[in-house]
Coordinates of C-alpha atoms in Angstrom, one line a residue:
X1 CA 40.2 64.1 29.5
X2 CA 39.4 66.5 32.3
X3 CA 38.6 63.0 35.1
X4 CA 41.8 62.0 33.8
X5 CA 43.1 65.6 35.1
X6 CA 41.3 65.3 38.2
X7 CA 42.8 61.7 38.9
X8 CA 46.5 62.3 37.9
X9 CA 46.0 65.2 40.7
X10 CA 45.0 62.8 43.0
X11 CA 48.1 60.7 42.8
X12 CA 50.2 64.2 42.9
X13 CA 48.7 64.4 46.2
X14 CA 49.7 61.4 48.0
X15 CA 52.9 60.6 46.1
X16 CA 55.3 61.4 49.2
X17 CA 53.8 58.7 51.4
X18 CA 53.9 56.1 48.7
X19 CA 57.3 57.1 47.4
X20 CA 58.0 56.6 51.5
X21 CA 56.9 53.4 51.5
X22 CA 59.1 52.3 48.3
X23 CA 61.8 53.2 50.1
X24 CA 60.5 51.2 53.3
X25 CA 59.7 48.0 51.2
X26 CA 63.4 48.3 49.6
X27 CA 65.0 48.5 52.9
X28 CA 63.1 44.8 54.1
X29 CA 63.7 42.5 51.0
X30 CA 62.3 39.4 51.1
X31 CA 62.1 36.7 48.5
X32 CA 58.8 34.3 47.7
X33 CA 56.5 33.8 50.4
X34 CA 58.5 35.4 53.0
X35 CA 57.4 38.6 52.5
X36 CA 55.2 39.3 55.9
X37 CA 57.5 42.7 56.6
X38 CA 56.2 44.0 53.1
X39 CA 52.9 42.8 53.5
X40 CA 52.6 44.9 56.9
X41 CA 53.4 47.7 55.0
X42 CA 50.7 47.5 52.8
X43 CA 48.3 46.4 55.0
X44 CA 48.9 49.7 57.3
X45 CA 48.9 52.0 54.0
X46 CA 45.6 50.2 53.3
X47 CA 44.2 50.8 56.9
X48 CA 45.4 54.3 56.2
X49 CA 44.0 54.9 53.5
X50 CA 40.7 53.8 54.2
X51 CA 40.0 50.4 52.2
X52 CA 38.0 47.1 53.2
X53 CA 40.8 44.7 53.6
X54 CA 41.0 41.1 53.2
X55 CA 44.3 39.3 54.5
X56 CA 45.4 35.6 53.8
X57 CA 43.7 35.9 50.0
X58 CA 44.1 32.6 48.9
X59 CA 45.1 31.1 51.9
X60 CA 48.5 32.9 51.5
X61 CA 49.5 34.9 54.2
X62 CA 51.9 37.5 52.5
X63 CA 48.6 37.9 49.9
X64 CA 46.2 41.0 50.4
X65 CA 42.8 42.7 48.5
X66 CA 42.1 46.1 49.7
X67 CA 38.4 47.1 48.2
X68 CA 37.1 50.4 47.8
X69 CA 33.6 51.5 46.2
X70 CA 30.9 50.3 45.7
X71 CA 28.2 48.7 42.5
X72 CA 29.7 49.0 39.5
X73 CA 32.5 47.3 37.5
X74 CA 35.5 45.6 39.2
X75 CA 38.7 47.1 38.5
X76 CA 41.8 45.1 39.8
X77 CA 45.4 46.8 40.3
X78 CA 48.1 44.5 40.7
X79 CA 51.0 44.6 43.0
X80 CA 54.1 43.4 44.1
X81 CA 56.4 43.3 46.4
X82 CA 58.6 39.9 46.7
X83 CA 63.0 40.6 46.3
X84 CA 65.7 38.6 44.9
X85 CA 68.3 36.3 46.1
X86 CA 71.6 37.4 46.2
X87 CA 71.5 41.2 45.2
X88 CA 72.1 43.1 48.4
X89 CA 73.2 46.2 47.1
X90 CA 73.6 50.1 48.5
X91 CA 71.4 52.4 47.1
X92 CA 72.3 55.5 45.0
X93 CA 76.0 54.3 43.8
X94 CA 77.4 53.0 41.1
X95 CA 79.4 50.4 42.3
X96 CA 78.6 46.9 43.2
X97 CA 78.1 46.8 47.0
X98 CA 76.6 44.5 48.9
X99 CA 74.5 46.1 52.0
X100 CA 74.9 42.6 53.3
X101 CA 76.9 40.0 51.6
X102 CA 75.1 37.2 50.2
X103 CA 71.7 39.1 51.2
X104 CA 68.2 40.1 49.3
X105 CA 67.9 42.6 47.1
X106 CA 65.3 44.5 45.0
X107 CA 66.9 43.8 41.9
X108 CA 63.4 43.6 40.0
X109 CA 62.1 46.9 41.0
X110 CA 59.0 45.3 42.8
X111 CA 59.1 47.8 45.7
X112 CA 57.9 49.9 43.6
X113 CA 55.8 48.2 41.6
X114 CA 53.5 47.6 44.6
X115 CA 53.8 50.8 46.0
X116 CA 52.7 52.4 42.6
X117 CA 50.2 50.5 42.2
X118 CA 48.3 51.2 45.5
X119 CA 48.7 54.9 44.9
X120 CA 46.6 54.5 41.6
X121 CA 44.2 52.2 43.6
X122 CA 44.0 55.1 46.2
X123 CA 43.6 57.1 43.6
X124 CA 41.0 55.3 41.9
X125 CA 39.2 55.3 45.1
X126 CA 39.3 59.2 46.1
X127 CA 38.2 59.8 42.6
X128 CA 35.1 57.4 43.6
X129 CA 34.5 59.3 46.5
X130 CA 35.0 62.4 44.5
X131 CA 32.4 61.8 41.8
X132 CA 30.2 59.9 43.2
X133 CA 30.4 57.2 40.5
X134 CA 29.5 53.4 40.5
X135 CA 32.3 51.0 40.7
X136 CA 34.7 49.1 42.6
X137 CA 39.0 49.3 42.8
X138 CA 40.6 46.6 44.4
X139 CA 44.3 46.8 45.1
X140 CA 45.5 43.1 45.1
X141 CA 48.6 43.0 46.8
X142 CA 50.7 39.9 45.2
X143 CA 53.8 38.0 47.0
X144 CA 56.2 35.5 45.1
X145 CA 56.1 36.5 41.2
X146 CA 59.9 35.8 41.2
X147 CA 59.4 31.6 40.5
X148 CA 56.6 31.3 43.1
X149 CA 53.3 31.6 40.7
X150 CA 51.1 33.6 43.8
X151 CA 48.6 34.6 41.2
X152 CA 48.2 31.6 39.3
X153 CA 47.3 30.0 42.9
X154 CA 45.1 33.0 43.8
X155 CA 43.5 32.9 40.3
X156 CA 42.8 29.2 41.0
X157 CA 41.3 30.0 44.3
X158 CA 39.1 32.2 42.8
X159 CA 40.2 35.7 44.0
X160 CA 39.4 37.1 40.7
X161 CA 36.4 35.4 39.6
X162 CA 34.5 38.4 39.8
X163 CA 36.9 41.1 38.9
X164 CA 36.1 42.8 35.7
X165 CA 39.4 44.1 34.4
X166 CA 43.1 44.2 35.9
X167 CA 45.7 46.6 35.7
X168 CA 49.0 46.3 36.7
X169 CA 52.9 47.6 35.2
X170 CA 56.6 47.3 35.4
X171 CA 59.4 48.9 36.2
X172 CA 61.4 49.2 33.3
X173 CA 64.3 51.2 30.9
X174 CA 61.3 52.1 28.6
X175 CA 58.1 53.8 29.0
X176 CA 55.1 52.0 26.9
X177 CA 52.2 49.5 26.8
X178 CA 53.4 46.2 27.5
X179 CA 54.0 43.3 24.7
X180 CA 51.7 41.1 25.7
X181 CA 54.0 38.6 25.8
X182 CA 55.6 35.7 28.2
X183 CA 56.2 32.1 28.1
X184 CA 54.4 29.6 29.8
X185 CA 56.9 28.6 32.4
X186 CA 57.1 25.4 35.0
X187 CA 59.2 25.1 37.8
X188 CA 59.8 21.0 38.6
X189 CA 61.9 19.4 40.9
X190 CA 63.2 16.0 40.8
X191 CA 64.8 14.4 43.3
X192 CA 67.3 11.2 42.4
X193 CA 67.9 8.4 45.1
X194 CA 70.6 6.0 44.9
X195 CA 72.9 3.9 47.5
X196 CA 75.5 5.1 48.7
X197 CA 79.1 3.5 49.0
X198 CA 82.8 3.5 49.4
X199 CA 84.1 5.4 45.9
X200 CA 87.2 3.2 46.5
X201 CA 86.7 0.6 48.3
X202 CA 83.3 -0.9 47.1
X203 CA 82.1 1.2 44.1
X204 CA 80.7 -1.3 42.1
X205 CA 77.8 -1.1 45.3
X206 CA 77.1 2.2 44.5
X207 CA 74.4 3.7 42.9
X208 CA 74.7 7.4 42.3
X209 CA 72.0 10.2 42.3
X210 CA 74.8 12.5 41.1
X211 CA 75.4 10.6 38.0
X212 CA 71.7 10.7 37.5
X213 CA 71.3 14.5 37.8
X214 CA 74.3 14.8 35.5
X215 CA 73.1 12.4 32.7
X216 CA 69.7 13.7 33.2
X217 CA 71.4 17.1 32.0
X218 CA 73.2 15.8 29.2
X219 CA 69.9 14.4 27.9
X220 CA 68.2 18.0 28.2
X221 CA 70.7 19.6 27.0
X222 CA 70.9 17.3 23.6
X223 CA 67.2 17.7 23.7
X224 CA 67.5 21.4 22.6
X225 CA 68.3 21.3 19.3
X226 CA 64.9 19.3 18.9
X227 CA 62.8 21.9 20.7
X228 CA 61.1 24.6 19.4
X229 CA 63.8 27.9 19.4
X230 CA 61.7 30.0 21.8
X231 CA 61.7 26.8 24.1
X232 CA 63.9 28.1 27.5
X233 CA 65.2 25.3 29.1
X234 CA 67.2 25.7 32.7
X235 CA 68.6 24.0 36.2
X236 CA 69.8 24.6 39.5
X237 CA 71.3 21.9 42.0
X238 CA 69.4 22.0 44.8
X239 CA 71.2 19.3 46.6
X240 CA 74.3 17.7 44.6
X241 CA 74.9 14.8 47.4
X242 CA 77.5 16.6 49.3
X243 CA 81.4 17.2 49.5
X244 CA 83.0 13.9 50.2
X245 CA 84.1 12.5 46.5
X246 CA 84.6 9.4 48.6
X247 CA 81.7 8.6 49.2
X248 CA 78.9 7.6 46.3
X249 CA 76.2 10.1 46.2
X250 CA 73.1 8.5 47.7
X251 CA 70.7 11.6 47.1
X252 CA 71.0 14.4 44.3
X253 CA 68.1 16.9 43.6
X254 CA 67.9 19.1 40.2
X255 CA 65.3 22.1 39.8
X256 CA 64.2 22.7 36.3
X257 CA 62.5 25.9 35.3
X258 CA 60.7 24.7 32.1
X259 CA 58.8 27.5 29.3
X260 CA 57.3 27.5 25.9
X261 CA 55.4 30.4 24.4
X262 CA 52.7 28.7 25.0
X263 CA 50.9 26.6 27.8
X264 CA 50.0 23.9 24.9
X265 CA 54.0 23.8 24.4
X266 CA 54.7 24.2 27.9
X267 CA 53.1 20.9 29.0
X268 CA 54.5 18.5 26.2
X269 CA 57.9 20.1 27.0
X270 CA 57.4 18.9 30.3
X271 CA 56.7 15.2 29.5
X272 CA 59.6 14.8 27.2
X273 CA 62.2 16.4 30.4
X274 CA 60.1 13.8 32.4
X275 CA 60.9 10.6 29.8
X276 CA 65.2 12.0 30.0
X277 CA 64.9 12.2 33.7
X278 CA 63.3 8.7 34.0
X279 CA 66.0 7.4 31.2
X280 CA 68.8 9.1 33.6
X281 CA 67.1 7.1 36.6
X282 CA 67.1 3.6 34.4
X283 CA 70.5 4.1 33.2
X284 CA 72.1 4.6 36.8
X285 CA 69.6 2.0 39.0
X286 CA 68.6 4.8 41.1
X287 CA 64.9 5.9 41.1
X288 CA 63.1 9.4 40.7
X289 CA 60.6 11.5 42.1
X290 CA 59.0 14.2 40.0
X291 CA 57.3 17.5 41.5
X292 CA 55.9 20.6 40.1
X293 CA 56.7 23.6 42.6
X294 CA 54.9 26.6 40.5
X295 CA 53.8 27.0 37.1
X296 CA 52.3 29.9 35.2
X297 CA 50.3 30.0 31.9
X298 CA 51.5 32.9 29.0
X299 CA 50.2 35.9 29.0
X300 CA 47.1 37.2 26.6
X301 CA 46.8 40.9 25.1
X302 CA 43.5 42.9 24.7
X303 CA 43.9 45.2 22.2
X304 CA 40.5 48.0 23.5
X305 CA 42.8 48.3 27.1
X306 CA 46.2 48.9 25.4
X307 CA 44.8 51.3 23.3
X308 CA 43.0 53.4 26.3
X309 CA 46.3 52.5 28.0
X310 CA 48.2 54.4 25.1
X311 CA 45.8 57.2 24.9
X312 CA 46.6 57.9 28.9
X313 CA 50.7 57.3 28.2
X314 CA 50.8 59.5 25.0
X315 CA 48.8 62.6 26.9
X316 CA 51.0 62.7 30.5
X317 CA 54.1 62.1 27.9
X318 CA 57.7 60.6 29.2
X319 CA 58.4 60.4 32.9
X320 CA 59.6 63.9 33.7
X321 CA 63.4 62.8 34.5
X322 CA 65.7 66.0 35.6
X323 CA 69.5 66.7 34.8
X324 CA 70.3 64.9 38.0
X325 CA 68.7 61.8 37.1
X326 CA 70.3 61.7 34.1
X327 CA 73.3 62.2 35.7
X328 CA 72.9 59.3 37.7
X329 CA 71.6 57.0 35.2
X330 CA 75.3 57.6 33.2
X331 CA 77.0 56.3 35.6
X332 CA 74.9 53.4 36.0
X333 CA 75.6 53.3 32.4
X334 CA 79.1 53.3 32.3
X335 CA 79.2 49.6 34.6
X336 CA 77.3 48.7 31.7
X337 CA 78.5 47.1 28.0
X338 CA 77.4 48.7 24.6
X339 CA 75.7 45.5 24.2
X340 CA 73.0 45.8 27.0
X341 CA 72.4 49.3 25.9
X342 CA 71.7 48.0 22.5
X343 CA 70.2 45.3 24.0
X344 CA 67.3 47.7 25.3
X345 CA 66.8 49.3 22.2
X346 CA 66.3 46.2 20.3
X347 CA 64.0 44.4 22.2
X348 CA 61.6 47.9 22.0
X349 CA 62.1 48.0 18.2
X350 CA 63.3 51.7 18.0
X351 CA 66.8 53.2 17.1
X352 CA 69.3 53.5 19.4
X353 CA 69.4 57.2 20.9
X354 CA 72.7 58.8 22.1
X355 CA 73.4 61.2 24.9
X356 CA 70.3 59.6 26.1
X357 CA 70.8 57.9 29.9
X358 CA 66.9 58.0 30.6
X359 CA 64.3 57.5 28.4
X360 CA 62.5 60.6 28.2
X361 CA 60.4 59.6 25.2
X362 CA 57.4 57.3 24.9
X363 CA 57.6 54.4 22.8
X364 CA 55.1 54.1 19.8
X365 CA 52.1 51.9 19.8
X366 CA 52.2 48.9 17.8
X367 CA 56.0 49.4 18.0
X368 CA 57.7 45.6 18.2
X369 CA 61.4 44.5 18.3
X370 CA 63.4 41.3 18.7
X371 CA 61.3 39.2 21.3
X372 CA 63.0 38.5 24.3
X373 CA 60.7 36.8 26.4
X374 CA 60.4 36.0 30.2
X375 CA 57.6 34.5 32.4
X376 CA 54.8 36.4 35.1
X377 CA 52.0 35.1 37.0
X378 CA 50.1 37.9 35.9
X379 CA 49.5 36.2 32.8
X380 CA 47.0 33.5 34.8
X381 CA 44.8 36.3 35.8
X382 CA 44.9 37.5 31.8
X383 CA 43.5 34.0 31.2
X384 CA 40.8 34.9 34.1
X385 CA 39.7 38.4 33.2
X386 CA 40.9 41.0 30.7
X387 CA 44.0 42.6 31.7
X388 CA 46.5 45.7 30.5
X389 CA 50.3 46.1 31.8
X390 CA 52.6 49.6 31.4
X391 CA 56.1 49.3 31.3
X392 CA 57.3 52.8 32.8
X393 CA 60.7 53.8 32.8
X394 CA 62.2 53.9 36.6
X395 CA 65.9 53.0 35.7
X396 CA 69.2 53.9 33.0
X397 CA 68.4 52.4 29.6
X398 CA 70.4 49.4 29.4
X399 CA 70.6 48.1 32.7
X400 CA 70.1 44.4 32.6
X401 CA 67.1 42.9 35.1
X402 CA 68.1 40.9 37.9
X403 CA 71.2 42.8 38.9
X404 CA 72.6 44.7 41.3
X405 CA 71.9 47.7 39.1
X406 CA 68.3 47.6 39.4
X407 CA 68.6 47.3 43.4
X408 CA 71.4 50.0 43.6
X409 CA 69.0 52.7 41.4
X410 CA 65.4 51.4 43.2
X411 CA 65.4 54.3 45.5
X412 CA 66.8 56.8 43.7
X413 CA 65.0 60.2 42.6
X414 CA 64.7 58.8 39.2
X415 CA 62.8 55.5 40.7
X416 CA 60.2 57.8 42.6
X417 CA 59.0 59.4 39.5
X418 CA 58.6 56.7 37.1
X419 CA 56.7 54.8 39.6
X420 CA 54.2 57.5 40.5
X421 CA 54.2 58.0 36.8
X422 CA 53.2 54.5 36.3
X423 CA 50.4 55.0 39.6
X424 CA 49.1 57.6 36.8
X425 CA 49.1 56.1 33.9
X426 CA 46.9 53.0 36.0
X427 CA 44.6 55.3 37.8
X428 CA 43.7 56.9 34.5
X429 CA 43.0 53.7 32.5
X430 CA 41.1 52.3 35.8
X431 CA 38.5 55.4 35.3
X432 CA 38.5 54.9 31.4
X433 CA 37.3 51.6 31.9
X434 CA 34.7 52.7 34.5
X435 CA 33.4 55.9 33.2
X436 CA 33.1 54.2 29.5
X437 CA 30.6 51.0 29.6
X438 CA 31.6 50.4 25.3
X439 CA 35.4 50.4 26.3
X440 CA 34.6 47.8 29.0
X441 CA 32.3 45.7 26.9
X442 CA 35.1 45.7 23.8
X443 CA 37.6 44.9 26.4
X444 CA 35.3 41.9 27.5
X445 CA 34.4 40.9 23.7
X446 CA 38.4 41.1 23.1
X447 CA 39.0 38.7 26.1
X448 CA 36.1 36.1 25.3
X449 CA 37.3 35.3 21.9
X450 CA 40.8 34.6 22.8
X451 CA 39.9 32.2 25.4
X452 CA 37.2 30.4 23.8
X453 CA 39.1 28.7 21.4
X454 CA 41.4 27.7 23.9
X455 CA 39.6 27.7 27.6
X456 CA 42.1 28.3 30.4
X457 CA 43.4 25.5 32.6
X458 CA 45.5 26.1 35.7
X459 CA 48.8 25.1 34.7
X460 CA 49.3 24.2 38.5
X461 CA 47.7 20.6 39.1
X462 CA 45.1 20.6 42.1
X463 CA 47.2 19.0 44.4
X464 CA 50.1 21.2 44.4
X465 CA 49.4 24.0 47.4
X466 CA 51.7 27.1 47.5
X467 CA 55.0 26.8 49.3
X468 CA 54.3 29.0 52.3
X469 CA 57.1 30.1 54.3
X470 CA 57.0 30.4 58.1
X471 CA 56.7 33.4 59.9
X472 CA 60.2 34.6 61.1
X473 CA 60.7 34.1 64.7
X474 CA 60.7 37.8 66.2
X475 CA 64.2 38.3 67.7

């Protein structure tokens, strides 16, 4: 294990610029497809550190590829850097505080998941230079996981049809090899137009989108006890006609975020939520328009990278969390319930722990618990090439993702050292897979027979072309 020595000292060596620009990427949250102040970032760290650098991958112009290397086997590291809705929040307390009320927040931990990342890509790459080896590391810096399906659009276009393995991670309350598990997951709008009229006066001339969208939820929501139980069924009103209850609602739009463990699932799923809306449409006398936003597929395991994955977890042991972290993360606990701690502990399938803020263990291989399941893009490119995910602990065990939590401990001490952790635990699998020609032909083997029986389709139909965001106006 001495290269993997050699490369966890090259990520020692750079961690302070990467940690830096973390904290920069936190500071500028931006949500799917807006993310052009992140992307800047990156692309300077990239120009920085030396890399070939492609911009607009995919025709999306928060998307970037930085390449280093040359000959030799393709090793993608994946990245993020996209924010939240809603959870502006001051960093370092424990306290809800908003920096800005209503704002964008972090609340996933993706500044850090793409600044890890490219520190185990740059590492990757010095080590290339070092050695003198073959091969190729492409940082592949991803906007809109959060609902907006970058990759799946990217892996359509074709960005990773010659990539030979990805890597990527999370941050998380745990430290281990990721389940390789997600649902399929479809985001569909559906827009109901009626005829508007006088509520009082003349409602019998009224034809009302709102009752649509409502009886269109009623019918979903009877439809559950006939769906499979792992089926996750939810809405948003988009536009609920307006404020006047006066006046019959003309125009009502529902968003439905649609997922099955499976893509198979997925897509009958959809029809039936299809056949209720059109039955809310005929009952009401208003019509419907049905469009798919953003889908992604589930996500694939490959059982030779998660046990080199392992291997490389198990040797640099927990994230090296001090008394002050700790510290920290108990009082991020104590906003917390005894249910979300336990929460943590039984989705990893190991016994709770007291006294014990952080995690400063490392989950077992082959260890499973309850399921409790969300959706990535990065399960497309799984479908593509063979892939491998970490979960590495950045944050108090317990705290719930999607909160204000997550954004309020994102730049904390704690935070800096499970992501270069996680920028370690990446570089060393990428030179596994590179230095070892069995590991990446049982990696390749492993990936061919899961997709053969089932050949991946794009979940996304041709037509539907991401939802780019303009470029803010520069005040």
């Amino acid at each position: 294990m001495q290269n993997s020595e050699i490369i966890w000292q090259l990520v020692d060596a750079k961690r302070q610029s990467f940690e830096a620009l973390s904290d920069r990427v936190w500071g500028m949250p931006e949500i799917a497809y807006t993310e052009y102040g992140s992307v800047a970032e990156h692309i300077a760290m990239l120009k920085e550190q030396g890399f070939r650098i492609t911009e607009n991958v995919a025709g999306i112009p928060t998307a970037v590829m930085g390449e280093a290397g040359e000959g030799g086997p393709v090793i993608a590291i994946l990245g993020e850097y996209d924010a939240l809705p809603g959870l502006s929040q001051e960093a370092n307390i424990a306290e809800p505080k908003p920096v800005e009320a209503g704002g964008h927040g972090h609340g996933c931990g993706h500044n850090m998941l793409g600044s890890a990342a490219l520190l185990a890509a740059t590492a990757v790459k010095d080590w290339l230079a070092k050695t003198g080896r073959p091969g190729r590391v492409r940082y592949f810096g991803c906007p809109a996981e959060e609902g907006g399906a970058a990759k799946a659009f990217m892996v359509r276009a074709g960005a990773f049809d010659d990539v030979d393995v990805a890597i990527s991670w999370h941050p998380a309350s745990m430290t281990k090899v990721d389940d390789a598990l997600s649902l399929a997951n479809t985001r569909m709008d559906f827009q109901f137009t009626g005829r508007a009229s006088h509520a009082a006066a003349a409602p019998h001339l009224g034809r009302s989108a709102l009752d649509a969208v409502e009886l269109m939820n009623v019918g979903v929501n009877y439809m559950r006890e006939h769906a499979p139980s792992d089926a996750r069924i939810h809405y948003a009103y988009l536009d609920a006609g307006g404020i006047a209850p006066n006046v019959v609602q003309a125009s009502a739009k529902v968003r439905y975020a649609i997922r099955a463990r499976d893509l198979a699932g997925m897509l009958e799923l959809n029809e039936r939520v299809k056949m209720i809306a059109e039955g809310a449409a005929l009952m009401t006398e208003t019509t419907v328009s049905i469009s798919i936003m953003s889908a992604v597929s589930n996500m694939l395991g490959n059982t030779p990278l998660e046990d080199a994955m392992f291997k490389n977890i198990d040797r640099l042991g927990p994230v090296p969390f001090d008394a002050a972290d700790k510290a920290y993360a108990a009082k991020i606990q104590a906003t917390l319930g005894p249910a979300d701690i336990l929460n943590d502990y039984r989705k990893t399938g190991i016994a709770p722990r007291e006294n014990t803020p952080l995690c400063d263990f490392v989950v077992p291989q082959g260890t499973r618990g309850v399921p409790m399941i969300g959706s990535t893009d990065v399960a497309d490119v799984s479908w593509k090439v063979p892939t491998i995910q970490a979960r590495v602990a950045t944050h108090a065990i317990g705290t719930p993702g999607h909160s204000w939590q997550i954004t309020a401990q994102g730049k904390a001490p704690a935070a800096h050292k499970g992501m270069v952790h996680a920028a370690k635990i990446m570089a060393a699998t990428a030179i596994d897979v590179i230095s070892d020609e069995t590991l990446l032909a049982r990696a390749k083997k492993d990936h061919q027979e899961r997709v053969t029986q089932t050949p991946y389709v794009c979940p996304i139909p041709a037509e539907v072309k991401p939802p780019i965001k303009p470029r803010p106006v520069a005040a």
